[in-house]
Amino acid sequence: PTPRCGMEASPRLLCGGLQAFAVLQWVFSFLGLGSVCLVALLLALLSQAWILVVLYLLWLYGDRNTPRVGGRRSAWVRNWAIWRHFRDYFPISLVKTAELDPSRNYLFGFHPHGVLVVGAFGNFCTEATGFSRLFPGLRPHLLMLPCWFQIPIFRDYIMTSGLVSSDKASISYLLSCPGGGQVAVLAVGGPLEALEAKPGALSLRIRNQKGFVKVALEHGASLVPVFSFGENELFRQLPNPPGSCVRRAQEALQSLLSVALPLFHGRLGLLMPFRSPIHTVVGAAIPVQRSPRPSRAQVDALHALYVERLTQLFEEHKERYGVPADRHLVLT
């Protein structure tokens, strides 16, 4: 399809170039910007600007809990034009299937994780696909591993898009906000699911993932299943079947570092993802009655209902978004 860039008179080549640049800078931000920030901070500390670094570090100490209390979103950053080029590269679309009451808080379960959760970022960390227009009154916060918020400067940048820490205190803060309107978006399968993110894969790590259900019960937050069609089509991975040396090494490193290390590549052998449409479908809310100390039976029952609704959401939309009728989710 002809790329869109928001400027009808622009040549096709310019549109494609802007889209590729938008994606490239995002991949760099995800994989390399943290290291650049650390090096820049160290060089500044060794220069005549050291006093500025000391002042920043003192401020940082006082600001250390911000990623756990809703972060520091910037509507300006979320509306940058570069995110529209990022959207159009794939392209990414956000599909609403039901109304969500803005007076309530929600926990969105995002599936599948994919290699780099591209759909989650494009839909919930930017306004490129119109989240605020589709769901007025709701403020999405994508949950990210706490270790990323330990990197100075980088943590301040990622918070502007609505990224917050994924620890329990952070989720609890969002789901207990009075007045409602807060959305915590969690990639339920976690880092290990990224190791299964391969074209055509429909495997979800969810059978034993019940912590998100328990925290929803504790705060009476509605659960919303979200399935992102096309998320696993963006990269290729080195073969790593369960039990292989590669998989065992990846799982060991994940336990040590808290982050998964999928050995992936994209277009032309680089880290640029393949152009493949992403359709992120947001399901209807599952009402949850608050139970400060939920029993195991309550957690299991709500988890089973969530899995049922997620499977139903997938089955209802799969053929529309290119999944053959005889393909089904594999829950592990």
Coordinates of C-alpha atoms in Angstrom, one line a residue:
P1 CA 0.0 0.0 0.0
T2 CA 1.1 3.6 -0.6
P3 CA 2.6 5.0 2.6
R4 CA 0.7 7.9 4.3
C5 CA 2.6 10.8 5.8
G6 CA 0.0 13.4 6.3
M7 CA 1.2 15.5 3.3
E8 CA -0.7 14.5 0.2
A9 CA 1.7 16.3 -2.2
S10 CA 4.8 14.7 -0.8
P11 CA 6.5 12.0 -2.9
R12 CA 6.1 8.4 -1.9
L13 CA 9.8 8.1 -1.2
L14 CA 9.7 11.0 1.3
C15 CA 6.8 9.4 3.1
G16 CA 8.5 6.1 3.3
G17 CA 11.7 7.7 4.5
L18 CA 10.0 9.6 7.3
Q19 CA 8.2 6.5 8.4
A20 CA 11.5 4.5 8.4
F21 CA 13.3 7.2 10.4
A22 CA 10.4 7.4 12.9
V23 CA 10.7 3.6 13.5
L24 CA 14.5 3.6 13.6
Q25 CA 14.7 6.3 16.2
W26 CA 12.1 4.4 18.3
V27 CA 14.1 1.1 18.1
F28 CA 17.2 3.0 19.0
S29 CA 15.4 4.6 22.0
F30 CA 14.3 1.2 23.1
L31 CA 17.6 -0.6 22.7
G32 CA 20.4 2.0 22.9
L33 CA 19.3 5.4 24.3
G34 CA 19.7 4.2 27.9
S35 CA 23.4 3.5 27.4
V36 CA 23.9 6.9 25.6
C37 CA 22.3 8.7 28.6
L38 CA 24.6 7.0 31.0
V39 CA 27.7 7.8 29.0
A40 CA 26.6 11.4 28.5
L41 CA 26.0 11.8 32.2
L42 CA 29.4 10.4 33.0
L43 CA 31.1 12.7 30.5
A44 CA 29.3 15.7 32.0
L45 CA 30.3 14.7 35.5
L46 CA 34.0 14.7 34.4
S47 CA 33.6 18.1 32.7
Q48 CA 33.1 21.6 34.0
A49 CA 29.4 20.9 34.0
W50 CA 29.8 18.5 37.0
I51 CA 27.8 20.8 39.3
L52 CA 24.7 20.4 37.0
V53 CA 25.0 16.7 37.2
V54 CA 25.2 16.8 41.0
L55 CA 22.1 19.0 41.1
Y56 CA 20.3 16.6 38.7
L57 CA 21.2 13.6 40.8
L58 CA 20.0 15.3 44.0
W59 CA 16.7 16.1 42.2
L60 CA 16.6 12.5 40.9
Y61 CA 16.8 11.1 44.4
G62 CA 13.8 13.2 45.5
D63 CA 12.0 12.1 42.3
R64 CA 12.8 8.4 42.6
N65 CA 9.2 7.3 43.3
T66 CA 7.6 9.1 40.4
P67 CA 7.5 6.0 38.1
R68 CA 5.5 4.3 40.8
V69 CA 2.9 7.1 41.3
G70 CA 1.6 7.6 37.8
G71 CA 4.8 8.9 36.1
R72 CA 5.0 12.3 34.4
R73 CA 3.0 12.3 31.1
S74 CA 3.4 15.0 28.5
A75 CA 0.5 15.5 26.1
W76 CA 2.9 17.4 23.9
V77 CA 5.3 14.4 23.5
R78 CA 2.4 12.0 23.0
N79 CA 1.2 14.2 20.1
W80 CA 4.5 14.5 18.3
A81 CA 4.1 14.3 14.5
I82 CA 6.9 11.6 14.4
W83 CA 4.4 9.1 16.1
R84 CA 2.0 9.5 13.1
H85 CA 4.9 8.4 10.8
F86 CA 5.7 5.6 13.2
R87 CA 2.0 4.5 13.0
D88 CA 1.9 4.6 9.2
Y89 CA 5.1 2.5 8.8
F90 CA 3.3 -0.7 9.7
P91 CA 0.4 0.7 9.9
I92 CA -1.0 0.4 13.4
S93 CA -4.7 0.7 14.2
L94 CA -6.7 0.7 17.4
V95 CA -10.1 -1.0 17.4
K96 CA -12.8 -0.3 19.9
T97 CA -15.4 -2.9 20.5
A98 CA -17.3 -1.5 23.6
E99 CA -17.7 1.7 25.6
L100 CA -15.6 2.1 28.8
D101 CA -16.9 4.2 31.7
P102 CA -14.4 6.9 32.4
S103 CA -15.4 6.9 36.1
R104 CA -13.8 3.6 36.6
N105 CA -10.2 2.4 36.6
Y106 CA -9.1 -0.4 34.3
L107 CA -6.4 -3.0 33.9
F108 CA -5.8 -3.8 30.2
G109 CA -4.3 -7.2 29.5
F110 CA -2.2 -6.8 26.3
H111 CA -1.5 -10.0 24.2
P112 CA 0.8 -11.1 22.7
H113 CA 3.9 -9.5 24.0
G114 CA 5.7 -9.6 20.7
V115 CA 9.4 -8.8 20.5
L116 CA 9.2 -5.1 21.4
V117 CA 5.5 -4.6 22.2
V118 CA 5.2 -2.2 19.2
G119 CA 1.4 -2.2 19.2
A120 CA 1.2 -1.4 22.9
F121 CA 3.6 1.6 22.5
G122 CA 1.9 2.9 19.3
N123 CA -1.6 2.7 20.8
F124 CA -1.2 3.6 24.4
C125 CA 2.0 5.7 24.6
T126 CA 1.1 8.1 21.7
E127 CA -2.1 9.7 20.4
A128 CA -1.3 8.6 16.8
T129 CA -4.1 6.0 16.7
G130 CA -6.6 8.3 18.6
F131 CA -6.8 6.6 22.0
S132 CA -8.2 9.8 23.7
R133 CA -10.7 10.2 20.9
L134 CA -11.9 6.6 21.1
F135 CA -11.9 6.4 24.9
P136 CA -12.5 10.0 26.2
G137 CA -11.7 10.5 29.9
L138 CA -9.2 7.6 30.1
R139 CA -5.5 8.0 30.7
P140 CA -3.4 4.9 29.6
H141 CA -0.1 4.0 31.3
L142 CA 2.0 1.2 29.8
L143 CA 3.8 -0.8 32.5
M144 CA 7.5 -1.4 31.9
L145 CA 10.1 -3.3 33.9
P146 CA 11.3 -1.3 37.0
C147 CA 15.0 -1.7 35.9
W148 CA 14.5 0.8 33.0
F149 CA 13.6 3.5 35.5
Q150 CA 16.9 3.3 37.2
I151 CA 18.7 4.9 34.2
P152 CA 19.0 8.7 34.7
I153 CA 17.6 10.9 31.9
F154 CA 16.3 7.9 30.0
R155 CA 13.7 7.4 32.7
D156 CA 12.5 11.0 32.4
Y157 CA 12.1 10.7 28.7
I158 CA 10.1 7.4 28.7
M159 CA 7.8 8.7 31.4
T160 CA 6.6 11.5 29.1
S161 CA 4.8 9.0 26.9
G162 CA 3.0 7.5 29.8
L163 CA 5.3 4.6 30.7
V164 CA 5.4 3.7 34.4
S165 CA 7.0 1.0 36.5
S166 CA 5.4 -2.5 36.4
D167 CA 5.9 -3.3 40.1
K168 CA 2.8 -4.0 42.3
A169 CA 3.0 -0.6 44.1
S170 CA 2.8 1.2 40.7
I171 CA -0.2 -0.8 39.5
S172 CA -1.9 -0.4 42.9
Y173 CA -1.5 3.3 42.8
L174 CA -3.2 3.6 39.3
L175 CA -6.0 1.2 40.1
S176 CA -6.8 2.9 43.4
C177 CA -6.9 6.5 42.1
P178 CA -10.2 8.2 43.2
G179 CA -12.4 9.4 40.4
G180 CA -11.4 6.7 38.0
G181 CA -10.1 7.3 34.4
Q182 CA -6.8 5.5 34.9
V183 CA -5.8 2.6 32.7
A184 CA -2.8 0.3 33.5
V185 CA -1.7 -1.6 30.4
L186 CA 0.2 -4.8 31.1
A187 CA 1.8 -7.2 28.7
V188 CA 0.6 -10.2 30.6
G189 CA 2.9 -12.8 29.0
G190 CA 6.0 -10.9 30.3
P191 CA 9.5 -11.0 28.9
L192 CA 9.5 -14.8 28.4
E193 CA 6.7 -14.5 26.0
A194 CA 8.9 -12.4 23.8
L195 CA 11.0 -15.6 23.1
E196 CA 7.9 -17.1 21.4
A197 CA 7.2 -14.0 19.2
K198 CA 7.6 -15.5 15.7
P199 CA 5.6 -15.1 12.6
G200 CA 2.4 -17.1 12.8
A201 CA 2.9 -17.9 16.5
L202 CA -0.3 -17.8 18.6
S203 CA 1.2 -19.0 21.9
L204 CA 0.3 -17.0 25.0
R205 CA 1.9 -17.4 28.5
I206 CA -1.2 -17.0 30.6
R207 CA -2.2 -20.2 32.4
N208 CA -0.1 -19.4 35.5
Q209 CA -0.1 -15.6 35.1
K210 CA -2.6 -14.7 37.8
G211 CA -1.0 -11.8 39.7
F212 CA -2.7 -9.2 37.5
V213 CA -6.1 -10.8 38.3
K214 CA -5.4 -10.7 42.0
V215 CA -4.4 -7.0 42.0
A216 CA -7.6 -6.2 40.0
L217 CA -9.7 -8.0 42.7
E218 CA -7.9 -6.1 45.5
H219 CA -8.8 -2.7 44.0
G220 CA -12.1 -3.6 42.2
A221 CA -10.6 -2.5 38.8
S222 CA -12.3 -3.8 35.7
L223 CA -10.3 -6.2 33.5
V224 CA -10.1 -5.6 29.7
P225 CA -8.6 -8.2 27.3
V226 CA -6.7 -6.7 24.4
F227 CA -5.4 -8.7 21.5
S228 CA -2.9 -7.2 19.0
F229 CA -3.2 -9.0 15.7
G230 CA 0.1 -8.8 13.7
E231 CA 2.3 -8.2 16.7
N232 CA 4.3 -11.4 16.2
E233 CA 4.9 -10.7 12.4
L234 CA 7.4 -7.9 12.8
F235 CA 10.6 -9.8 13.4
R236 CA 12.3 -13.1 12.8
Q237 CA 14.1 -15.0 15.6
L238 CA 17.0 -17.5 15.7
P239 CA 15.5 -20.9 16.3
N240 CA 15.1 -21.5 20.1
P241 CA 12.8 -24.4 20.7
P242 CA 12.0 -25.2 24.4
G243 CA 14.9 -27.2 25.9
S244 CA 17.5 -26.1 23.3
C245 CA 20.8 -24.6 24.4
V246 CA 19.7 -21.2 23.1
R247 CA 16.4 -21.2 25.0
R248 CA 18.1 -22.4 28.3
A249 CA 20.6 -19.6 28.0
Q250 CA 17.9 -17.0 27.3
E251 CA 15.8 -18.2 30.3
A252 CA 18.9 -18.1 32.5
L253 CA 19.7 -14.6 31.5
Q254 CA 16.1 -13.5 31.9
S255 CA 16.2 -14.8 35.5
L256 CA 19.4 -12.9 36.1
L257 CA 18.7 -9.6 34.3
S258 CA 14.8 -9.5 34.5
V259 CA 14.7 -8.8 30.7
A260 CA 14.4 -11.3 27.9
L261 CA 17.0 -11.3 25.1
P262 CA 15.4 -12.6 22.0
L263 CA 17.9 -13.0 19.1
F264 CA 15.9 -11.3 16.4
H265 CA 16.3 -9.4 13.2
G266 CA 14.1 -7.5 10.8
R267 CA 14.4 -6.1 7.3
L268 CA 17.7 -6.5 5.5
G269 CA 19.1 -8.4 8.5
L270 CA 18.8 -5.2 10.6
L271 CA 16.7 -4.3 13.6
M272 CA 14.1 -2.5 11.5
P273 CA 10.8 -4.4 11.8
F274 CA 9.0 -5.7 8.8
R275 CA 6.1 -3.7 7.4
S276 CA 3.1 -5.7 8.7
P277 CA -0.2 -4.3 9.8
I278 CA -1.0 -4.3 13.5
H279 CA -4.6 -4.2 14.6
T280 CA -5.0 -3.8 18.4
V281 CA -8.5 -4.8 19.4
V282 CA -9.8 -3.6 22.8
G283 CA -12.5 -5.9 24.2
A284 CA -15.3 -5.2 26.6
A285 CA -14.7 -4.6 30.3
I286 CA -15.1 -7.5 32.8
P287 CA -16.6 -5.9 36.0
V288 CA -14.7 -6.9 39.1
Q289 CA -16.1 -6.6 42.6
R290 CA -13.5 -5.3 45.1
S291 CA -12.1 -7.9 47.5
P292 CA -9.1 -6.6 49.6
R293 CA -8.0 -10.1 50.4
P294 CA -9.2 -12.4 47.5
S295 CA -9.2 -16.1 48.0
R296 CA -7.4 -18.5 45.6
A297 CA -10.9 -19.6 44.4
Q298 CA -11.8 -16.0 43.6
V299 CA -8.6 -15.5 41.7
D300 CA -9.0 -18.7 39.8
A301 CA -12.6 -18.0 38.8
L302 CA -11.8 -14.5 37.6
H303 CA -8.7 -15.7 35.7
A304 CA -10.8 -18.4 34.0
L305 CA -13.4 -15.8 33.0
Y306 CA -10.7 -13.5 31.7
V307 CA -9.1 -16.3 29.5
E308 CA -12.6 -17.1 28.2
R309 CA -13.2 -13.5 27.2
L310 CA -9.8 -13.2 25.7
T311 CA -10.3 -16.3 23.6
Q312 CA -13.7 -15.1 22.5
L313 CA -12.2 -11.7 21.5
F314 CA -9.6 -13.5 19.4
E315 CA -12.1 -15.9 17.7
E316 CA -14.5 -13.1 16.8
H317 CA -11.9 -11.0 15.0
K318 CA -9.2 -13.4 13.8
E319 CA -10.5 -13.9 10.2
R320 CA -11.0 -10.2 9.7
Y321 CA -7.3 -9.6 10.5
G322 CA -5.8 -12.5 8.5
V323 CA -5.8 -15.4 10.9
P324 CA -7.1 -18.6 9.2
A325 CA -10.4 -20.0 10.7
D326 CA -8.6 -23.3 11.7
R327 CA -6.0 -21.5 13.8
H328 CA -6.5 -21.1 17.6
L329 CA -4.7 -19.7 20.6
V330 CA -2.3 -21.9 22.4
L331 CA -2.3 -21.2 26.1
T332 CA 0.8 -22.2 28.0

